[in-house]
PDB file of C-alpha atoms in Angstrom:
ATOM      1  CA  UNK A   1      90.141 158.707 119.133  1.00 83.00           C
ATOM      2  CA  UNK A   2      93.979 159.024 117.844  1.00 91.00           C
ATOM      3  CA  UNK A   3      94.043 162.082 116.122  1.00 89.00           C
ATOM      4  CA  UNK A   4      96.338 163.366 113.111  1.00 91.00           C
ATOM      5  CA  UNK A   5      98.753 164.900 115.245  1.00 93.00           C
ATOM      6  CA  UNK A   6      99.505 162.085 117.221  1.00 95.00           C
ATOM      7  CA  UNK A   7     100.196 159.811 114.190  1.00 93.00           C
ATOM      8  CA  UNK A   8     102.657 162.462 112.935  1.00 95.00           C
ATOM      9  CA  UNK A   9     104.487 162.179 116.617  1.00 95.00           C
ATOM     10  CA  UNK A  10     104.361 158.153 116.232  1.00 96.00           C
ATOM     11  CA  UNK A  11     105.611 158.448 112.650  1.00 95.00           C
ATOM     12  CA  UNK A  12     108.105 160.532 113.971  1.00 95.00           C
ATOM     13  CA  UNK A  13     109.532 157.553 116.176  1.00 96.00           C
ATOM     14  CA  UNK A  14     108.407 154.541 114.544  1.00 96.00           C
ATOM     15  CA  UNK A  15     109.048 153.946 110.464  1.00 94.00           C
ATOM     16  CA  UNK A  16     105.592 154.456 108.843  1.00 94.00           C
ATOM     17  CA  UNK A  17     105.058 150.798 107.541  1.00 96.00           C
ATOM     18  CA  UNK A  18     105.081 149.688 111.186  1.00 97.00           C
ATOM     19  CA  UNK A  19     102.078 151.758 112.204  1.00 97.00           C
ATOM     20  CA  UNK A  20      99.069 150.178 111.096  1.00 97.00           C
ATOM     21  CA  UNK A  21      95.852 152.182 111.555  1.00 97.00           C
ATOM     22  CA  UNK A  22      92.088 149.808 112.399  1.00 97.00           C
ATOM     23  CA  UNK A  23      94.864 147.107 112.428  1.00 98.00           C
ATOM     24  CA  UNK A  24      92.503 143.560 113.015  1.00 98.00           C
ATOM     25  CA  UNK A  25      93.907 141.588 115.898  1.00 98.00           C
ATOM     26  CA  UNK A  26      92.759 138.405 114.603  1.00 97.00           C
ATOM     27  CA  UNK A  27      96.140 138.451 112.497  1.00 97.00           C
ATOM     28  CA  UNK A  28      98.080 138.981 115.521  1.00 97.00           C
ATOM     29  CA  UNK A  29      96.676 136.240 118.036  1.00 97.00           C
ATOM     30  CA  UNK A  30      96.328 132.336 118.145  1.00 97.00           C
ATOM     31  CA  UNK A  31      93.147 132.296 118.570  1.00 98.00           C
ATOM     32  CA  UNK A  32      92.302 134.295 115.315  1.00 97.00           C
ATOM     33  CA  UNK A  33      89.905 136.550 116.340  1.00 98.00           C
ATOM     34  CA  UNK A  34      89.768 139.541 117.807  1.00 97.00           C
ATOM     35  CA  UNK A  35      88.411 143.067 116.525  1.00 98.00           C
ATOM     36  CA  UNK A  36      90.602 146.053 115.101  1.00 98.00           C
ATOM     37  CA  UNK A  37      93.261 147.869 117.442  1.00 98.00           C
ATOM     38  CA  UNK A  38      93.033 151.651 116.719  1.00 97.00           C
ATOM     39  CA  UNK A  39      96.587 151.844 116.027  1.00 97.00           C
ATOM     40  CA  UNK A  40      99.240 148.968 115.873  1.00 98.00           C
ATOM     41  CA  UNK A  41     102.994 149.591 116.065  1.00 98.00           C
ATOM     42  CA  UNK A  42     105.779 146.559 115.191  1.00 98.00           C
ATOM     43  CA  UNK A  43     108.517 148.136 117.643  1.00 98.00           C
ATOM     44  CA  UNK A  44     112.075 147.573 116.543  1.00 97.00           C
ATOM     45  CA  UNK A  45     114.265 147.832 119.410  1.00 96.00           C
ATOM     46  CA  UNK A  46     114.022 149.058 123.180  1.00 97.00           C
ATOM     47  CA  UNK A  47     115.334 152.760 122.530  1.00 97.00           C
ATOM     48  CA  UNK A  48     112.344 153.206 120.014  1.00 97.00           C
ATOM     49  CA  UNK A  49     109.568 151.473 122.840  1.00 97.00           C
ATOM     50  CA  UNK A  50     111.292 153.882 125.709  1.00 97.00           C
ATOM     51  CA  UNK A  51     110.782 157.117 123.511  1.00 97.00           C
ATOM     52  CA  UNK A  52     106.881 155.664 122.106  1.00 97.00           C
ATOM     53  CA  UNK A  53     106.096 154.585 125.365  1.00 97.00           C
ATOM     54  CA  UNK A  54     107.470 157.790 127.489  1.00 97.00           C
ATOM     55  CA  UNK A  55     105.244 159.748 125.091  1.00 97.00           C
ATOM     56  CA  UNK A  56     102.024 157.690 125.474  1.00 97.00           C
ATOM     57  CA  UNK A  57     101.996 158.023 129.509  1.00 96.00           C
ATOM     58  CA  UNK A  58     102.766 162.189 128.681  1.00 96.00           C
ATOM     59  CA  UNK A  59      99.686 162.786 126.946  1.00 95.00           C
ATOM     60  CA  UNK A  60      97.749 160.029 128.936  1.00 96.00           C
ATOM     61  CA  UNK A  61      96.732 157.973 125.628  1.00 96.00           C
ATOM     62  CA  UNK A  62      95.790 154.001 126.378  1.00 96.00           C
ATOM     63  CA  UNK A  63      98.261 151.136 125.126  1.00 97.00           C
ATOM     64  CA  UNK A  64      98.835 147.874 125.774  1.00 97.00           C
ATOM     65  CA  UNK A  65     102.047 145.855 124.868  1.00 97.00           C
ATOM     66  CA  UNK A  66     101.955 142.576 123.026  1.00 97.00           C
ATOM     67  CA  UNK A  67     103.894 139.408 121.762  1.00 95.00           C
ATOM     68  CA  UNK A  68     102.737 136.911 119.332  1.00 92.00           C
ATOM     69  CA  UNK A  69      99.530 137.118 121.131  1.00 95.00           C
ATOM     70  CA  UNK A  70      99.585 133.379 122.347  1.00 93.00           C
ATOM     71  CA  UNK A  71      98.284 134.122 125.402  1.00 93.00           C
ATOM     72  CA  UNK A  72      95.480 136.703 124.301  1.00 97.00           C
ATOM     73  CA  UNK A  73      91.633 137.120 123.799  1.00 98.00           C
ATOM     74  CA  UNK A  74      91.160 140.901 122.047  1.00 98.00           C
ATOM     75  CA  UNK A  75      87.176 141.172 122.156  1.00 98.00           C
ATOM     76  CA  UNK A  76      85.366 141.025 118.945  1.00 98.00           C
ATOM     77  CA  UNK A  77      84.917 145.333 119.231  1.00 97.00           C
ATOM     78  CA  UNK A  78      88.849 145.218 119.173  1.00 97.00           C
ATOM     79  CA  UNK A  79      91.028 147.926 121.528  1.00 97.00           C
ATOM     80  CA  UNK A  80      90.125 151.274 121.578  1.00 96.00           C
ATOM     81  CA  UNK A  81      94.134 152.895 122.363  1.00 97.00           C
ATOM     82  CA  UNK A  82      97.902 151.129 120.617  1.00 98.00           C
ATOM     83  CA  UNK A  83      98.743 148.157 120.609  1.00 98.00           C
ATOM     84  CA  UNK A  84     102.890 147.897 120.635  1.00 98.00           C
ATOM     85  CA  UNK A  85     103.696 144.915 119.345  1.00 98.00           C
ATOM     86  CA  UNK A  86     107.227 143.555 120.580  1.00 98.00           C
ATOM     87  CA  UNK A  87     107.582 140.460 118.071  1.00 95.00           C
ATOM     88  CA  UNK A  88     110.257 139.625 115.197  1.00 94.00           C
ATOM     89  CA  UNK A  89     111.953 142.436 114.627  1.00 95.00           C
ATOM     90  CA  UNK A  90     113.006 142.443 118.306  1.00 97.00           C
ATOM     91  CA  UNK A  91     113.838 139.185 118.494  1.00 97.00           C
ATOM     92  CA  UNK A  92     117.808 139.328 118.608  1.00 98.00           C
ATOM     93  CA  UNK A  93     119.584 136.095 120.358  1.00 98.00           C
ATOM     94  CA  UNK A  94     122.996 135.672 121.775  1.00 98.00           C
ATOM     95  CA  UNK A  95     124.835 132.879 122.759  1.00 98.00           C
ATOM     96  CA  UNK A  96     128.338 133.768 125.409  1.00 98.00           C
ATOM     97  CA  UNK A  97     129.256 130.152 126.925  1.00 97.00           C
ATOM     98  CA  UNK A  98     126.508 128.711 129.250  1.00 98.00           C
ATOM     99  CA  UNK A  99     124.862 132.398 129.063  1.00 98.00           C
ATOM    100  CA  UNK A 100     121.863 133.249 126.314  1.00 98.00           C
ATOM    101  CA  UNK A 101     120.972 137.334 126.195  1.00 98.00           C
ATOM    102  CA  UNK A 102     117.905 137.374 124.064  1.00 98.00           C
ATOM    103  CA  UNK A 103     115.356 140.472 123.250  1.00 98.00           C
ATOM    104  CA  UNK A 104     112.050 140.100 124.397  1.00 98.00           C
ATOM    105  CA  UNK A 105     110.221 139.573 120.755  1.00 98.00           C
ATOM    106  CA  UNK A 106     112.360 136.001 119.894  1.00 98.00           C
ATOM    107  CA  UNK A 107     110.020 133.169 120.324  1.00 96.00           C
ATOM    108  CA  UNK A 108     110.602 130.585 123.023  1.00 96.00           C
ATOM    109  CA  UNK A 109     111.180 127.847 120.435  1.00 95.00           C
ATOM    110  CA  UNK A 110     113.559 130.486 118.957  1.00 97.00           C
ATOM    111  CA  UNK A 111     116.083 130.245 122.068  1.00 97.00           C
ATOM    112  CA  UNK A 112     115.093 126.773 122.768  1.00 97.00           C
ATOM    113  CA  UNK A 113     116.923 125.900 119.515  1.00 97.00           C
ATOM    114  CA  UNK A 114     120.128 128.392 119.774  1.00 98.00           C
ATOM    115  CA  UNK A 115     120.326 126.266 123.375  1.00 98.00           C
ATOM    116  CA  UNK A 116     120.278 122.988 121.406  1.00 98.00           C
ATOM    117  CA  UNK A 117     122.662 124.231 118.736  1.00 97.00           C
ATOM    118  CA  UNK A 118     125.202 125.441 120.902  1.00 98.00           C
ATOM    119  CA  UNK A 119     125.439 122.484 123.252  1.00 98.00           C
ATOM    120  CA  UNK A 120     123.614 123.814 126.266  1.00 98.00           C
ATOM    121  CA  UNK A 121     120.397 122.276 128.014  1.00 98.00           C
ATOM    122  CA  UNK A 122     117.527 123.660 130.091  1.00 97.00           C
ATOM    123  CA  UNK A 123     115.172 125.004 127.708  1.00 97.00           C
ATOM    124  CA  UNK A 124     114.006 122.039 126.278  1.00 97.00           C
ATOM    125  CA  UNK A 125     110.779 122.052 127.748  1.00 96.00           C
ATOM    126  CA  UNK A 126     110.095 125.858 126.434  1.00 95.00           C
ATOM    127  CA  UNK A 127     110.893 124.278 122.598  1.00 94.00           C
ATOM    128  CA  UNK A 128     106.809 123.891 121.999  1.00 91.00           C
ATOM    129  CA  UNK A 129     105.567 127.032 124.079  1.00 92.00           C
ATOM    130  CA  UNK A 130     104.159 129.309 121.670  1.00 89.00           C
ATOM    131  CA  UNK A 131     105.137 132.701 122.785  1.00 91.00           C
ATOM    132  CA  UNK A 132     107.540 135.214 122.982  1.00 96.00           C
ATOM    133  CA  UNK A 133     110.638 135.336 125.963  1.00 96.00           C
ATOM    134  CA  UNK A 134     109.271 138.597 127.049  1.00 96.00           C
ATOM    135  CA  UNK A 135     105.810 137.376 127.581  1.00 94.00           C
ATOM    136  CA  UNK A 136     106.855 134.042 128.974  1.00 95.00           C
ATOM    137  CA  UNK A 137     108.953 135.848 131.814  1.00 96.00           C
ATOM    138  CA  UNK A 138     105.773 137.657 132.712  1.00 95.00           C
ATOM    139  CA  UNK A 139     104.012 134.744 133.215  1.00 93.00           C
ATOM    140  CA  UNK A 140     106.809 132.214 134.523  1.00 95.00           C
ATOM    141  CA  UNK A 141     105.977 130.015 131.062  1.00 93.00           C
ATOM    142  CA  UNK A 142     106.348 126.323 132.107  1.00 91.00           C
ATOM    143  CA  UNK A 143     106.038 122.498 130.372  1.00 90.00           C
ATOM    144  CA  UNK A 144     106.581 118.925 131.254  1.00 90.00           C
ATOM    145  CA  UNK A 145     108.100 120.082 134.915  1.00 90.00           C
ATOM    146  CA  UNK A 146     110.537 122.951 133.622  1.00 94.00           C
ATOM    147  CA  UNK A 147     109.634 126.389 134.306  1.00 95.00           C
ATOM    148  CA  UNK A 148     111.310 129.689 133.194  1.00 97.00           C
ATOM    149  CA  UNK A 149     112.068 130.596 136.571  1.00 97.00           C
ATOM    150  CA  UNK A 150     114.463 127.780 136.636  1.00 97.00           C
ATOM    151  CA  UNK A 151     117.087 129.164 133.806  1.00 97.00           C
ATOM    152  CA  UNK A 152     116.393 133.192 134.066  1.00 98.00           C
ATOM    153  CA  UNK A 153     118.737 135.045 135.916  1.00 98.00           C
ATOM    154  CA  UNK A 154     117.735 138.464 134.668  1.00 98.00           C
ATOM    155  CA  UNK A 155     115.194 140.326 133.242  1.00 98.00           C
ATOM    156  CA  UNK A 156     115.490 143.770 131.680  1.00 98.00           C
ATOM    157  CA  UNK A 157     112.561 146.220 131.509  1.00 98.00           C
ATOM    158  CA  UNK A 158     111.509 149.816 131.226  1.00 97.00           C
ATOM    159  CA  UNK A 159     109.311 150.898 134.071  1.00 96.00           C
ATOM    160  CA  UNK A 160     106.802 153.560 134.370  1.00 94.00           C
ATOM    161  CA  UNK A 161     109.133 156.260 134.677  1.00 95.00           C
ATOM    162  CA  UNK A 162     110.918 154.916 130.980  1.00 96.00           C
ATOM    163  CA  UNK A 163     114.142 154.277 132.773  1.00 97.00           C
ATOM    164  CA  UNK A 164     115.591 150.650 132.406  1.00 98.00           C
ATOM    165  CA  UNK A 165     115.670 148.388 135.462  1.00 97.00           C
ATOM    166  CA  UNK A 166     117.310 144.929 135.859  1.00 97.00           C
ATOM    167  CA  UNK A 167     115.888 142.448 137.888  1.00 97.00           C
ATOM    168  CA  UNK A 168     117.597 139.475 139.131  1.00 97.00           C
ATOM    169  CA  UNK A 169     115.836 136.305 139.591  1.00 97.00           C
ATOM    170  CA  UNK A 170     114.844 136.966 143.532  1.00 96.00           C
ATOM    171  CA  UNK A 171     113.515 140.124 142.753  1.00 96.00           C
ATOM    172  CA  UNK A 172     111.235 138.574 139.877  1.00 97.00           C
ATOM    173  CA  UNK A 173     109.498 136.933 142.552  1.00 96.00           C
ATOM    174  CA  UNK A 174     108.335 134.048 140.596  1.00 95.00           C
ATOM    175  CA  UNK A 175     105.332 131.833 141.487  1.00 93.00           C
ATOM    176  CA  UNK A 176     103.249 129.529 139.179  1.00 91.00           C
ATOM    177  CA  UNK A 177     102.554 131.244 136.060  1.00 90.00           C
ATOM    178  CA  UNK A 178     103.470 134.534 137.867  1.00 92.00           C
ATOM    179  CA  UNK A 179     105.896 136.759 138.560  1.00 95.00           C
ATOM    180  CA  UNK A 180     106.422 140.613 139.843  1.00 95.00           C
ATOM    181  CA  UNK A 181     106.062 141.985 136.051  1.00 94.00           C
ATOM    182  CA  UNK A 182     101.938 140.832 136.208  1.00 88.00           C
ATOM    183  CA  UNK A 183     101.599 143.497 139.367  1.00 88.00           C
ATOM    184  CA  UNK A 184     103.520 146.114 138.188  1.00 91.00           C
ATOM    185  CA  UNK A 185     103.954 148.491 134.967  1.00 90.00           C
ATOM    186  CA  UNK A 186     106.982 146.993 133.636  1.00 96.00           C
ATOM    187  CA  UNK A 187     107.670 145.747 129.928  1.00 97.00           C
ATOM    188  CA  UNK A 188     110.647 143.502 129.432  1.00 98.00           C
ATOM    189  CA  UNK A 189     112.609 144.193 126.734  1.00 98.00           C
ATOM    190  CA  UNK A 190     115.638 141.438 127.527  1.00 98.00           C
ATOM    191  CA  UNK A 191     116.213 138.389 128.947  1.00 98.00           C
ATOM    192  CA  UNK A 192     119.198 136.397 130.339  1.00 98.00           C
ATOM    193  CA  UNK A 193     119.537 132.468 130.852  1.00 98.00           C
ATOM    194  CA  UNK A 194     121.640 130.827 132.136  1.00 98.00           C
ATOM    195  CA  UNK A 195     122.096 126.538 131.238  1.00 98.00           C
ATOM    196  CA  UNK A 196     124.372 124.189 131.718  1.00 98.00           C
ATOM    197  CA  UNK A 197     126.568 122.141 129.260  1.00 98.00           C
ATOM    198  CA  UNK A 198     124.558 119.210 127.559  1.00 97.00           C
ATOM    199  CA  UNK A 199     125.213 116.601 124.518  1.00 97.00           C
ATOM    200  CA  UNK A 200     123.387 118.219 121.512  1.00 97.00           C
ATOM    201  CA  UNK A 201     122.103 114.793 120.691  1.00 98.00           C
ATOM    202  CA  UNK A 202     120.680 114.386 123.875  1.00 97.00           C
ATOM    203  CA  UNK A 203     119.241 117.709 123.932  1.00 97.00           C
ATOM    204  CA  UNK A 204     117.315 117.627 120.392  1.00 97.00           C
ATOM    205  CA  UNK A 205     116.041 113.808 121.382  1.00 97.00           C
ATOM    206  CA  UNK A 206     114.395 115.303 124.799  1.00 97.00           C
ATOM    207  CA  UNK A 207     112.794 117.958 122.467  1.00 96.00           C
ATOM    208  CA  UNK A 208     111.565 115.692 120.110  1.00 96.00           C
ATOM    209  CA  UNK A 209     110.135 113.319 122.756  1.00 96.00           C
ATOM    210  CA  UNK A 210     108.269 116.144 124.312  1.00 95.00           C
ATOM    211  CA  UNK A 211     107.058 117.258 120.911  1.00 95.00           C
ATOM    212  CA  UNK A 212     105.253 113.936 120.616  1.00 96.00           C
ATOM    213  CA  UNK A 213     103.968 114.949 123.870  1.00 94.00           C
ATOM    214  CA  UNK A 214     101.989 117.574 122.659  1.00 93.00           C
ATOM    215  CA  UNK A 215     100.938 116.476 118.974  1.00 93.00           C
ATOM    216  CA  UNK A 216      99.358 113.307 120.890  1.00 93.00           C
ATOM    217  CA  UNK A 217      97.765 115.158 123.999  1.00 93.00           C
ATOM    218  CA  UNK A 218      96.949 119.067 122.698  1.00 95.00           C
ATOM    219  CA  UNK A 219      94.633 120.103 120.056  1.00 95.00           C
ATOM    220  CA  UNK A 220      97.799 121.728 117.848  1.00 94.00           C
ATOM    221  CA  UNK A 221      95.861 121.591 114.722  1.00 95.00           C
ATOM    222  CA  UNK A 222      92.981 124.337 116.049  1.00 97.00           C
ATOM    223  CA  UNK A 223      93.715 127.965 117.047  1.00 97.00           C
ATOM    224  CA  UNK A 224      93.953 128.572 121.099  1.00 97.00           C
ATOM    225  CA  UNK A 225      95.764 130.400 123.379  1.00 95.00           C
ATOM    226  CA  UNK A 226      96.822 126.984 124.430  1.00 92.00           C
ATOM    227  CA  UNK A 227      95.730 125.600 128.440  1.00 93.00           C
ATOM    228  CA  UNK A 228      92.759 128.362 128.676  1.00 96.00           C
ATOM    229  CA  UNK A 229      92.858 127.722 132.790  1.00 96.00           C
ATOM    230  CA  UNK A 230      95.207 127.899 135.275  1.00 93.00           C
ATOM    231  CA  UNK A 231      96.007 124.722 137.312  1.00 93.00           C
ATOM    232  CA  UNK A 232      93.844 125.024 140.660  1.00 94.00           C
ATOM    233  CA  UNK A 233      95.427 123.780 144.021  1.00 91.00           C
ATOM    234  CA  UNK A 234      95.463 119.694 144.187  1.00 93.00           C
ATOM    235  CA  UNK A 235      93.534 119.601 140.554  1.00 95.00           C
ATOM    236  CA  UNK A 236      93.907 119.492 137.279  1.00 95.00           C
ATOM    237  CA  UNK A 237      91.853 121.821 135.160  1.00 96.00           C
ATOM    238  CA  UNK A 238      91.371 119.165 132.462  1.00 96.00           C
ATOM    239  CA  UNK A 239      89.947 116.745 134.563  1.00 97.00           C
ATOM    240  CA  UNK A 240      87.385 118.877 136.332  1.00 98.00           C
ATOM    241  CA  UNK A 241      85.820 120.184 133.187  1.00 98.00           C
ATOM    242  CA  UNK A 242      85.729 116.962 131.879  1.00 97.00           C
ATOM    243  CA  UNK A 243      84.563 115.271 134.707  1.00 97.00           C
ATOM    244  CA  UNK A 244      82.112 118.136 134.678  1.00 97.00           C
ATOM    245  CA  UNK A 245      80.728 116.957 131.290  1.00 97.00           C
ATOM    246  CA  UNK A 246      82.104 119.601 129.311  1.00 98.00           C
ATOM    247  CA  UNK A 247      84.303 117.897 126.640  1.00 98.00           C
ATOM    248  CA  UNK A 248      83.021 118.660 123.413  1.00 97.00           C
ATOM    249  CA  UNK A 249      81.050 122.140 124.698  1.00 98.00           C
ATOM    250  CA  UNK A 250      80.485 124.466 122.097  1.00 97.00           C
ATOM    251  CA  UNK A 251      79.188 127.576 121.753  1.00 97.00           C
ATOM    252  CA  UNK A 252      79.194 129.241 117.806  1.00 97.00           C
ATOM    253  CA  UNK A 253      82.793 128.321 116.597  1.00 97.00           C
ATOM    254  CA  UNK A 254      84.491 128.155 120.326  1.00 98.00           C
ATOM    255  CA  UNK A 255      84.743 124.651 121.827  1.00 98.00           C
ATOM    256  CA  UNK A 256      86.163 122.596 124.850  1.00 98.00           C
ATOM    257  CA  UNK A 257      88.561 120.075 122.889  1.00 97.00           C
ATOM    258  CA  UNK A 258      87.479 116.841 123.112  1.00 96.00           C
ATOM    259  CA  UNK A 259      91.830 115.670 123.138  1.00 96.00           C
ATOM    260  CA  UNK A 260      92.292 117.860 126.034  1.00 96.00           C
ATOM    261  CA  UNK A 261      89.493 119.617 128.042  1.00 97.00           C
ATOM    262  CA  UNK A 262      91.820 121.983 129.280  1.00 97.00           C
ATOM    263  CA  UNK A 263      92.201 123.915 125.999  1.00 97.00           C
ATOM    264  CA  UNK A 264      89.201 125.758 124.566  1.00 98.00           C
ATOM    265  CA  UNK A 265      89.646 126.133 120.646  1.00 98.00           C
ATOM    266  CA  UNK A 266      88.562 127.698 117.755  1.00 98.00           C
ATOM    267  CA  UNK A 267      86.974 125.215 115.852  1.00 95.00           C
ATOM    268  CA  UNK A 268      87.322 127.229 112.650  1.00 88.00           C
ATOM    269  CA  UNK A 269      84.811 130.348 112.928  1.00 92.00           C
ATOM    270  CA  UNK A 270      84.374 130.809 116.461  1.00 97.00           C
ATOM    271  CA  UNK A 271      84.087 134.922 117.796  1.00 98.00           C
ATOM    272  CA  UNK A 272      86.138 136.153 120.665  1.00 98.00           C
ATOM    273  CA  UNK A 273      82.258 136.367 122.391  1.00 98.00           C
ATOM    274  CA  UNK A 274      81.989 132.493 121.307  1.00 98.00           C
ATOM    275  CA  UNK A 275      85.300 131.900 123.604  1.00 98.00           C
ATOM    276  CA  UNK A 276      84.094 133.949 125.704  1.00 98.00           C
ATOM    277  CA  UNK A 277      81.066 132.036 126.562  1.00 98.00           C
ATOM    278  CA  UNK A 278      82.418 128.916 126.551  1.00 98.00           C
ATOM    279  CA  UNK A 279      84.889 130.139 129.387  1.00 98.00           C
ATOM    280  CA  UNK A 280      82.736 131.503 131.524  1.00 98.00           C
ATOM    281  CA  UNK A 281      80.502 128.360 131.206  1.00 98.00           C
ATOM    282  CA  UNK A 282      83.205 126.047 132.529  1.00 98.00           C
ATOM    283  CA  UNK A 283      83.818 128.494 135.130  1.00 98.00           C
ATOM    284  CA  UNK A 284      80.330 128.259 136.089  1.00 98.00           C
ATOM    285  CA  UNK A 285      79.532 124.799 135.864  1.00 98.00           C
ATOM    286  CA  UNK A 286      82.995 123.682 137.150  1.00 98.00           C
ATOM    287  CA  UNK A 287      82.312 125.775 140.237  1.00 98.00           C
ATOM    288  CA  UNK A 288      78.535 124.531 140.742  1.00 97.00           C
ATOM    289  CA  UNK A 289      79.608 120.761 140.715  1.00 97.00           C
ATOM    290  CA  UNK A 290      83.366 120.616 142.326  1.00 97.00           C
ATOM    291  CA  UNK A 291      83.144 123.823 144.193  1.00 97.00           C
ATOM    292  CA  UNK A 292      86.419 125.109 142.346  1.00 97.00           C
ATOM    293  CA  UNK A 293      87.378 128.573 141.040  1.00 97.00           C
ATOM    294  CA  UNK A 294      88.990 128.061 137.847  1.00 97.00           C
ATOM    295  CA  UNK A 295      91.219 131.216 136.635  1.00 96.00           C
ATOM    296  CA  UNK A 296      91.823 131.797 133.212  1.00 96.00           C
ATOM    297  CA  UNK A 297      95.462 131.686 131.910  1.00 93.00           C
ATOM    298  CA  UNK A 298      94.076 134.161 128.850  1.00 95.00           C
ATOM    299  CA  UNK A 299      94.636 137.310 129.105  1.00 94.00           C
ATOM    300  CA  UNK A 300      91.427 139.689 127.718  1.00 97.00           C
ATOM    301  CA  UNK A 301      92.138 142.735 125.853  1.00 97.00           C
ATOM    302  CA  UNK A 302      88.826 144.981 125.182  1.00 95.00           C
ATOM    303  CA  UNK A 303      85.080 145.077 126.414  1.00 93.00           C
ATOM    304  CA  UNK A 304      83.303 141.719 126.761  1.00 92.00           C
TER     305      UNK A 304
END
């Protein structure tokens, strides 16, 4: 448990209104649930994470870094360690001709639209993804045939040693919805792009297009951590757990949409156990009938 002295050494690094004690992480995830972190810290730029985080790994205390939490499913008991949140108040953008620079914590629709507003295309399949740069590097974030690999040429990030590394875009090693930074103990605290010239006009109609996309085919209107499963080799998750009979499976508050059976929602009270459940059921009944390992995109954060 994090003691008195430890807060004052936090406190001592981080302003005090960032550090929020028994902090719920249903306020910080899309699928709005998710029991209390034991301590919670907004970080505001990437000296403050390298001094917070050098002094977690010295006196061997558990943490765990977070964006917006698009991609996350904090058990219902919460997180017993800190939770540094790298969000808004890192989320600093620059535009230098064809070149964006932007801090890990600005949003992907964030960048999407300084792209759009200075004239320069690439991202506009990243304007609906709802999650942070840093944590769409991690995860080579990808929509309607664009992937992040595609515009990144580098990635900043402090390692395990709290020294700042740049990676290029070889060295990232990026795969579907992978990259190096899921094997290793990296956080990214900056990222570059690099697009090309593009008619504005152009550029905001491809956005909008793909924004009717989504509203038509994804359950926007419920809390998720948007597709729930990975796409397996020569399937689509969708279509297996619907073929599967799963479209409309509930369990408490969680469900398998009935727009789009590869997102499972919150239908309005569901617990992070009810999502829980429902995910390993498709895994189990998607396995018994097609013979198919389907891997969760979420990533879970406490005991289940």
């Amino acid at each position: 448990m994090i003691g008195s002295a430890m807060i004052e050494v936090l406190q001592g690094y981080a302003l005090k209104e960032n550090i929020h004690l028994q902090e719920a992480m249903a306020a910080h995830t899309t699928f709005r649930v998710g029991g209390p972190a034991e301590c919670f810290i907004e970080i505001e730029d990437a000296q403050q994470l390298q001094k917070i985080q050098k002094y977690l790994y010295q006196v061997e205390y558990p943490f765990v870094v977070v964006g917006n939490g698009s991609n996350l499913l904090v058990s219902d008991s919460g997180y017993q360690g800190i939770v540094l949140q790298i969000g808004k108040k890192m989320s600093k953008i620059d535009v230098a001709g064809n070149v964006i620079t932007a801090q890990s914590g600005a949003s992907m629709a964030q960048v999407a639209a300084a792209a759009w507003q200075n004239g320069l295309t690439g991202l506009e399949f990243a304007s609906g993804i709802p999650g942070t740069v840093g944590g769409g590097v991690v995860m080579n974030a990808g929509a309607y045939g664009g992937e992040l690999s595609q515009v990144v040429t580098e990635v900043q990030v402090l390692d395990k040693n709290s020294e700042f590394l740049t990676l290029d875009n070889d060295t990232m090693e990026f795969g579907y919805r992978r990259s190096t930074i899921r094997r290793k103990p990296f956080i990214v605290t900056e990222v570059v792009f690099e697009l090309s010239p593009g008619n504005p006009a152009d550029i905001r109609a491809k956005m909008d297009e793909l924004a009717v996309k989504r509203r038509e085919k994804q359950p926007l209107e419920f809390p998720s951590a948007g597709s729930t499963f990975k796409r397996p080799e020569g399937y689509y998750a969708g279509e297996l757990i619907m073929n599967a009979g799963l479209r409309g499976f509930q369990v408490g508050g969680a469900r398998v949409s009935d727009k789009h059976c590869g997102f499972v929602i919150n239908a309005g009270y569901a617990s992070a156990a009810d999502i829980m459940d429902v995910i390993w059921e498709v895994q189990r009944r998607v396995k018994e009938r097609f013979g198919v390992e389907l891997e969760p995109e979420v990533v879970f954060l406490g005991e289940f």
